[in-house]
Short mmCIF file of C-alpha atoms and ligand atoms in Angstrom, two decimals:
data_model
loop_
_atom_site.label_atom_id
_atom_site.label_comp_id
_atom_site.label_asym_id
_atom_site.label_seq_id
_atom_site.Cartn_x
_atom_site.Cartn_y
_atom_site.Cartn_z
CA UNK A 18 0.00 0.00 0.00
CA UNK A 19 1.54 3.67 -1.06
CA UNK A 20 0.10 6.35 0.82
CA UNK A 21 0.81 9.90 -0.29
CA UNK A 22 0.48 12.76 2.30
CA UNK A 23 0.06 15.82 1.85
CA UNK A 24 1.47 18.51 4.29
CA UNK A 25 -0.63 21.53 5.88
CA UNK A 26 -2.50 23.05 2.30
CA UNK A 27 -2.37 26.77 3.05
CA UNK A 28 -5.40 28.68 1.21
CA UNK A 29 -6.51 29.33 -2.15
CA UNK A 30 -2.71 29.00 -3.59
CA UNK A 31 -2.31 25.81 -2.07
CA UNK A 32 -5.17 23.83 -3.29
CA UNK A 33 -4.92 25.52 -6.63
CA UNK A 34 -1.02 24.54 -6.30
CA UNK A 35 -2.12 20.61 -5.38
CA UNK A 36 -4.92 20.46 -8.20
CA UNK A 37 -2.31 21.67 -10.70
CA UNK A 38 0.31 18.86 -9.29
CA UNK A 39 -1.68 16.39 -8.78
CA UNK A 40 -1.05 14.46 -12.38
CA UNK A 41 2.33 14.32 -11.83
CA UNK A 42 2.06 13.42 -8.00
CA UNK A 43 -0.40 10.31 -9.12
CA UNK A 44 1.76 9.18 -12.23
CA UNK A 45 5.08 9.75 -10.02
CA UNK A 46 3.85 7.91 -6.86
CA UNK A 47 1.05 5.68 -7.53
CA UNK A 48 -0.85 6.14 -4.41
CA UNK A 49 -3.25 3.72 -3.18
CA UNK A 50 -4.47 6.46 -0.70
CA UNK A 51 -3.82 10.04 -0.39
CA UNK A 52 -4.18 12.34 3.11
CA UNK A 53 -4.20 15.68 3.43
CA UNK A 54 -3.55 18.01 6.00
CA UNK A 55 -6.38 20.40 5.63
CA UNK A 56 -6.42 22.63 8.62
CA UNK A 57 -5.23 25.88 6.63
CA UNK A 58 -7.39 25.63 3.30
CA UNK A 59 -10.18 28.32 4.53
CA UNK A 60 -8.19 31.23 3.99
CA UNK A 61 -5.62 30.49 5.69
CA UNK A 62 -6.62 29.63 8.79
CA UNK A 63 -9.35 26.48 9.36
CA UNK A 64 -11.40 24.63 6.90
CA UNK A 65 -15.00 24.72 5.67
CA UNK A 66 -17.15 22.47 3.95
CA UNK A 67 -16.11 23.66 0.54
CA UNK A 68 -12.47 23.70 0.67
CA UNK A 69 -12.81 20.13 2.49
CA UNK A 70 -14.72 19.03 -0.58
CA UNK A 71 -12.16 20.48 -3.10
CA UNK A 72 -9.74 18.63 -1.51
CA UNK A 73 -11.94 15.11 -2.29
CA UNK A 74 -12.44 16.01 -5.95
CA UNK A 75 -9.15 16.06 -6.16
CA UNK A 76 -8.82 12.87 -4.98
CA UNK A 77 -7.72 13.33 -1.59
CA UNK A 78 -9.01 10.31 0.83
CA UNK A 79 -8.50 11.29 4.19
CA UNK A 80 -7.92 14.95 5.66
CA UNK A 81 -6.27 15.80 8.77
CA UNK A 82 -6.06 19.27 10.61
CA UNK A 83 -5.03 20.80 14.04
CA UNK A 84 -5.15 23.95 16.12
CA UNK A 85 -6.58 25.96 13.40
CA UNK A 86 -9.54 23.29 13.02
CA UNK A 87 -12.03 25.33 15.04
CA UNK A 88 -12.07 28.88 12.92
CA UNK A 89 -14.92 28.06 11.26
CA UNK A 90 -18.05 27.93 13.28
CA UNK A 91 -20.27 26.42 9.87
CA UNK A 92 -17.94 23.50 9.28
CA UNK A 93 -18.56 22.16 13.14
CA UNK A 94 -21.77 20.20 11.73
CA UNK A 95 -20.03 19.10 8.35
CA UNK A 96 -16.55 17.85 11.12
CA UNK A 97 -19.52 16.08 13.29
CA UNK A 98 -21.32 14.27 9.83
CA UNK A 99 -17.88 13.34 7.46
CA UNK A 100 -16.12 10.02 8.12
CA UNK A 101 -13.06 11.35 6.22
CA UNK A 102 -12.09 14.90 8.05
CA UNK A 103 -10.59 14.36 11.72
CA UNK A 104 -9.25 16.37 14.37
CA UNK A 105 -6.92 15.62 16.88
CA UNK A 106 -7.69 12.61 19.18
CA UNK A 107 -6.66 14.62 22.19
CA UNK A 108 -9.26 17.34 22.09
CA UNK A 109 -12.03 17.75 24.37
CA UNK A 110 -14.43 14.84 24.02
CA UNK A 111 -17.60 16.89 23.47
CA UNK A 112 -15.97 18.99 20.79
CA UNK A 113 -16.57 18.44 17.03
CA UNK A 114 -15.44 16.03 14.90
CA UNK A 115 -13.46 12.58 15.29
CA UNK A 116 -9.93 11.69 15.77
CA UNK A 117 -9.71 8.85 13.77
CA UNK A 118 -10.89 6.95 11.34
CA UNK A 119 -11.03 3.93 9.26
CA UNK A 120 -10.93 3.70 5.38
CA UNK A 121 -10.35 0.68 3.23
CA UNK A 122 -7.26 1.04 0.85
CA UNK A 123 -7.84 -1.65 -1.28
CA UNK A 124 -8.78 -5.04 0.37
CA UNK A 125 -6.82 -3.41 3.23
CA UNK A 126 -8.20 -1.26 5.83
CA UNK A 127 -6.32 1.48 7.10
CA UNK A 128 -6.83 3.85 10.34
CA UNK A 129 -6.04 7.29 10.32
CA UNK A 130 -5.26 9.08 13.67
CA UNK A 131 -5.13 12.74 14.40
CA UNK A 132 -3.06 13.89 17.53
CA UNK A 133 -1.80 17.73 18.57
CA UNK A 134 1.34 17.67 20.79
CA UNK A 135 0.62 19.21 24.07
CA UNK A 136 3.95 21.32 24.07
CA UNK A 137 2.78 25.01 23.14
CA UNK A 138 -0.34 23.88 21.88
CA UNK A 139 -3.59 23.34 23.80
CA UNK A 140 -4.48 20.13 24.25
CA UNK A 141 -7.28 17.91 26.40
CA UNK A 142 -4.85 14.81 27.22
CA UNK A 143 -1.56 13.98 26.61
CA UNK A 144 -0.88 12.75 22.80
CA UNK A 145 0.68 9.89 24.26
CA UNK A 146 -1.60 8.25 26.66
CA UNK A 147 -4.18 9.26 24.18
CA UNK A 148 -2.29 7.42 21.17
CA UNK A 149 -2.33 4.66 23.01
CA UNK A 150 -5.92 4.68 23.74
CA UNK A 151 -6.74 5.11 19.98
CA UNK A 152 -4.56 2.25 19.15
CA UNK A 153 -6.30 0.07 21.65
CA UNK A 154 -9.69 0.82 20.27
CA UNK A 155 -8.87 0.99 16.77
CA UNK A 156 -6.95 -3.14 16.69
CA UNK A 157 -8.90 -5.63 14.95
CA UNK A 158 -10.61 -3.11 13.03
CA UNK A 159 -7.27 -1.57 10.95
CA UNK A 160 -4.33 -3.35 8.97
CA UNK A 161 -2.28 -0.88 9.77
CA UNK A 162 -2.23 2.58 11.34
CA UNK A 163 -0.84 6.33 10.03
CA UNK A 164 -0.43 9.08 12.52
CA UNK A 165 -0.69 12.46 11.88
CA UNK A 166 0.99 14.07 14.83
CA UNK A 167 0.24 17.99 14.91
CA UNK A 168 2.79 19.69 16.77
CA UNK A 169 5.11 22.42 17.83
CA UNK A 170 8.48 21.26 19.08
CA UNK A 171 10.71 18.63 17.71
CA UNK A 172 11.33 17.36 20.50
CA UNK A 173 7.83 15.58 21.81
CA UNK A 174 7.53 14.90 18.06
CA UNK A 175 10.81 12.58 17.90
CA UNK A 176 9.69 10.87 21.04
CA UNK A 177 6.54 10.45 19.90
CA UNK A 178 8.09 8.42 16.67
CA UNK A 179 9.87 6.50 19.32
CA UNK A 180 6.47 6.17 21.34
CA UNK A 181 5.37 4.48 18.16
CA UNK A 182 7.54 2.79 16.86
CA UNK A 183 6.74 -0.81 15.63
CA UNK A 184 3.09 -0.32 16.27
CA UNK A 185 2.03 2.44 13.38
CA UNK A 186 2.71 2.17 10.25
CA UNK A 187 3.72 5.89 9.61
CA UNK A 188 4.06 9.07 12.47
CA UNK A 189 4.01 12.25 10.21
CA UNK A 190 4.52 15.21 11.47
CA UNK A 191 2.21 18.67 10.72
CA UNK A 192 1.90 22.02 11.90
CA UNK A 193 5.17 23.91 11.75
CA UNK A 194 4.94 24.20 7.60
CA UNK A 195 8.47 24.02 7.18
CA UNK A 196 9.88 20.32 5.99
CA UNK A 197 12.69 18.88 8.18
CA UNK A 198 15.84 16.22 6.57
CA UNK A 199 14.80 13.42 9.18
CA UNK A 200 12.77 11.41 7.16
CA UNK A 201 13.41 7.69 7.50
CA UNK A 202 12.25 4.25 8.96
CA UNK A 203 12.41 3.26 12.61
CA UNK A 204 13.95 0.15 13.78
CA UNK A 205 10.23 -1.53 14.56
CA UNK A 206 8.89 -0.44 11.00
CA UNK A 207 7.70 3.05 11.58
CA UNK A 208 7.97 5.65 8.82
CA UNK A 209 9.00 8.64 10.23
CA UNK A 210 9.35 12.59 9.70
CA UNK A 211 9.23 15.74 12.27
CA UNK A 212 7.16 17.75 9.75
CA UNK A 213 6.28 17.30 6.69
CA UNK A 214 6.23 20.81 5.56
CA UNK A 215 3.70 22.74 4.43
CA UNK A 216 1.58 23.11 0.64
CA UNK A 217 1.86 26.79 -0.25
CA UNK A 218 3.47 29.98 -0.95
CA UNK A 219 7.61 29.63 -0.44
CA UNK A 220 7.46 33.10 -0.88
CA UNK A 221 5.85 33.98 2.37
CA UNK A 222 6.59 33.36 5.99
CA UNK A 223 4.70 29.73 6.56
CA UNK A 224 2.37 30.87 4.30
CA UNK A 225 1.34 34.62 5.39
CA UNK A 226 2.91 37.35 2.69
CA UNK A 227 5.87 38.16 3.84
CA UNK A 228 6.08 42.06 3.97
CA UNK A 229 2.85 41.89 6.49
CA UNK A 230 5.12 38.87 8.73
CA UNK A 231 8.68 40.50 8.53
CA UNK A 232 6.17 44.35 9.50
CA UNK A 233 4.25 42.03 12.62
CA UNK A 234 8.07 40.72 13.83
CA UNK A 235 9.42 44.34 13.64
CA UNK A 236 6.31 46.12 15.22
CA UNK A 237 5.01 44.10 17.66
CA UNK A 238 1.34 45.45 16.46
CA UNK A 239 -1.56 43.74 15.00
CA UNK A 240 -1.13 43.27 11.25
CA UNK A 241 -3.76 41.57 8.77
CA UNK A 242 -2.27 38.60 7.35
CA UNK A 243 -3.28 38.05 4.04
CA UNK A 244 -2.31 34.39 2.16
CA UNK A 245 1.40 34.82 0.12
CA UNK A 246 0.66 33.57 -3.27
CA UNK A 247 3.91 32.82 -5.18
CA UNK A 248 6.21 30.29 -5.56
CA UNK A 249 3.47 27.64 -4.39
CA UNK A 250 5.23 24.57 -3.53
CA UNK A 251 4.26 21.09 -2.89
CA UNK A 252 5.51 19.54 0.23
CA UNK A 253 4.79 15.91 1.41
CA UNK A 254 5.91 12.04 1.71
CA UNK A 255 5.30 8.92 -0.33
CA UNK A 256 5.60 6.07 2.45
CA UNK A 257 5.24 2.45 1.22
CA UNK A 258 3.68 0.16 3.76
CA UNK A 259 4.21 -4.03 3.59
CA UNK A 260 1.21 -6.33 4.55
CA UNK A 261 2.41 -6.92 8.14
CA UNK A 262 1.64 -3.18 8.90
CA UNK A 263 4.95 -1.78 8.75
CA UNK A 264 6.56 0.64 6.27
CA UNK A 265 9.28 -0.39 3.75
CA UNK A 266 10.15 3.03 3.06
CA UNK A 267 9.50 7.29 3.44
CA UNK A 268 10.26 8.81 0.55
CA UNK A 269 10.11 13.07 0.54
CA UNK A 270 8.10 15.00 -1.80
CA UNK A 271 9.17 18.74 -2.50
CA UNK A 272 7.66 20.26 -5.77
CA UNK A 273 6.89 23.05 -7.02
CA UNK A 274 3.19 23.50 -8.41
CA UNK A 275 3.19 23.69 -11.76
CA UNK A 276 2.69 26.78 -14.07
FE1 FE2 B 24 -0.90 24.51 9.61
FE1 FE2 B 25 -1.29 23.99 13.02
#
């Protein structure tokens, strides 16, 4: 089974950027599956209904998000009713939305699992304790398992691979929009990556235009961010997983969207 995922698809650019890329991605990688980060398509910041379902017409199979899940007070019906969008695990119960889910790739079935790291980023329960708890309840029902883990510092996301390892088939991490060089397998058979990096502008600062990022840094006032536009690039990993559950190989995607 090839899964492709997609990092954190920042606005407008970014899902025009993915549409246009798309082709090559699919005749390049031969995905079984593909997952999406999707918690920055709304403008930025969130994700609605529409921007979710742009990202299935496209193809996408699975879509993942994070902190930014919440901006959007109309999407909290569409997070309760769709199967395929999750947030993180580790969020308040009551809240809307799922943290995992189960889609068949194939004749395979694969889980999907959404955590936020709890380091500089609010969180209900520890991502740990709580991955544990979603692997419990998700056995018997998945093949094999891919974690998104949405988080801050490199540090709980590293241990968190090592938390992991041997018992998912991928931990991917989201949320910092810049790719890191640490890609690789774990001893047990866990594909592994600190961030994946982001689908958008290059031109910005993690997405924001850069004049209004560089003005908030020197200022210290409120500035309107508005989504950078340019240089749209497409950042993400190819990992190939073997029928015991376990990944054969992470293989790092950095494009830039065509035309
Ligand atoms: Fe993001
Ligand atoms: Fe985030």
């Amino acid at each position: 089974m090839r899964i492709l995922f997609i990092g954190d698809i920042v606005g407008r650019p970014g899902r025009a950027g993915l549409a246009a890329a798309m082709p090559e991605l699919r005749e390049r990688h031969a995905p079984d599956l593909v997952i999406a980060n999707g918690e920055n398509t709304a403008g930025g910041l969130g994700i609605t209904e529409k921007t979710a379902r742009e990202l299935f017409d496209l193809g996408v199979g699975v879509i993942t998000t994070g902190n930014h899940v919440y901006r959007h007070r109309d999407a909290y019906d569409f997070l309760d009713r769709s199967e395929r969008v999750i947030r993180p695990a580790n969020y308040m119960a009551g809240n809307p939305g799922r943290g995992h889910t189960v889609v068949p790739v194939g004749d395979r079935r694969l889980a999907v699992v959404n955590l936020s790291g709890s380091v500089q980023l609010r969180a209900a329960r520890s991502p740990f304790a709580e991955a544990d708890a979603v692997l419990s309840k998700v056995r018997g029902d998945a093949d094999a398992v891919v974690v998104d883990f949405h988080a801050e510092v490199t540090s709980e996301k590293v241990a968190m691979g090592w938390h992991l390892d041997g018992r998912v088939a991928a931990c991917l991490g989201t949320h910092t929009h810049v790719p890191t060089a640490d890609a690789r397998v774990l001893p047990g058979g866990t594909a592994f990556i600190s961030d994946v990096g982001m689908t958008g502008s290059r031109a910005g600062v993690i997405g924001v235009r850069r004049e209004q990022a560089v003005q908030a840094f020197r200022t210290q006032m409120p500035i309107k961010f508005d989504t950078a536009d340019e240089d749209v690039w497409i950042n993400g990993v190819v990992v190939s997983v073997g029928d015991g559950g376990h990944a054969d190989s992470i293989e790092q995607v950095l494009m830039p969207a065509p035309g």
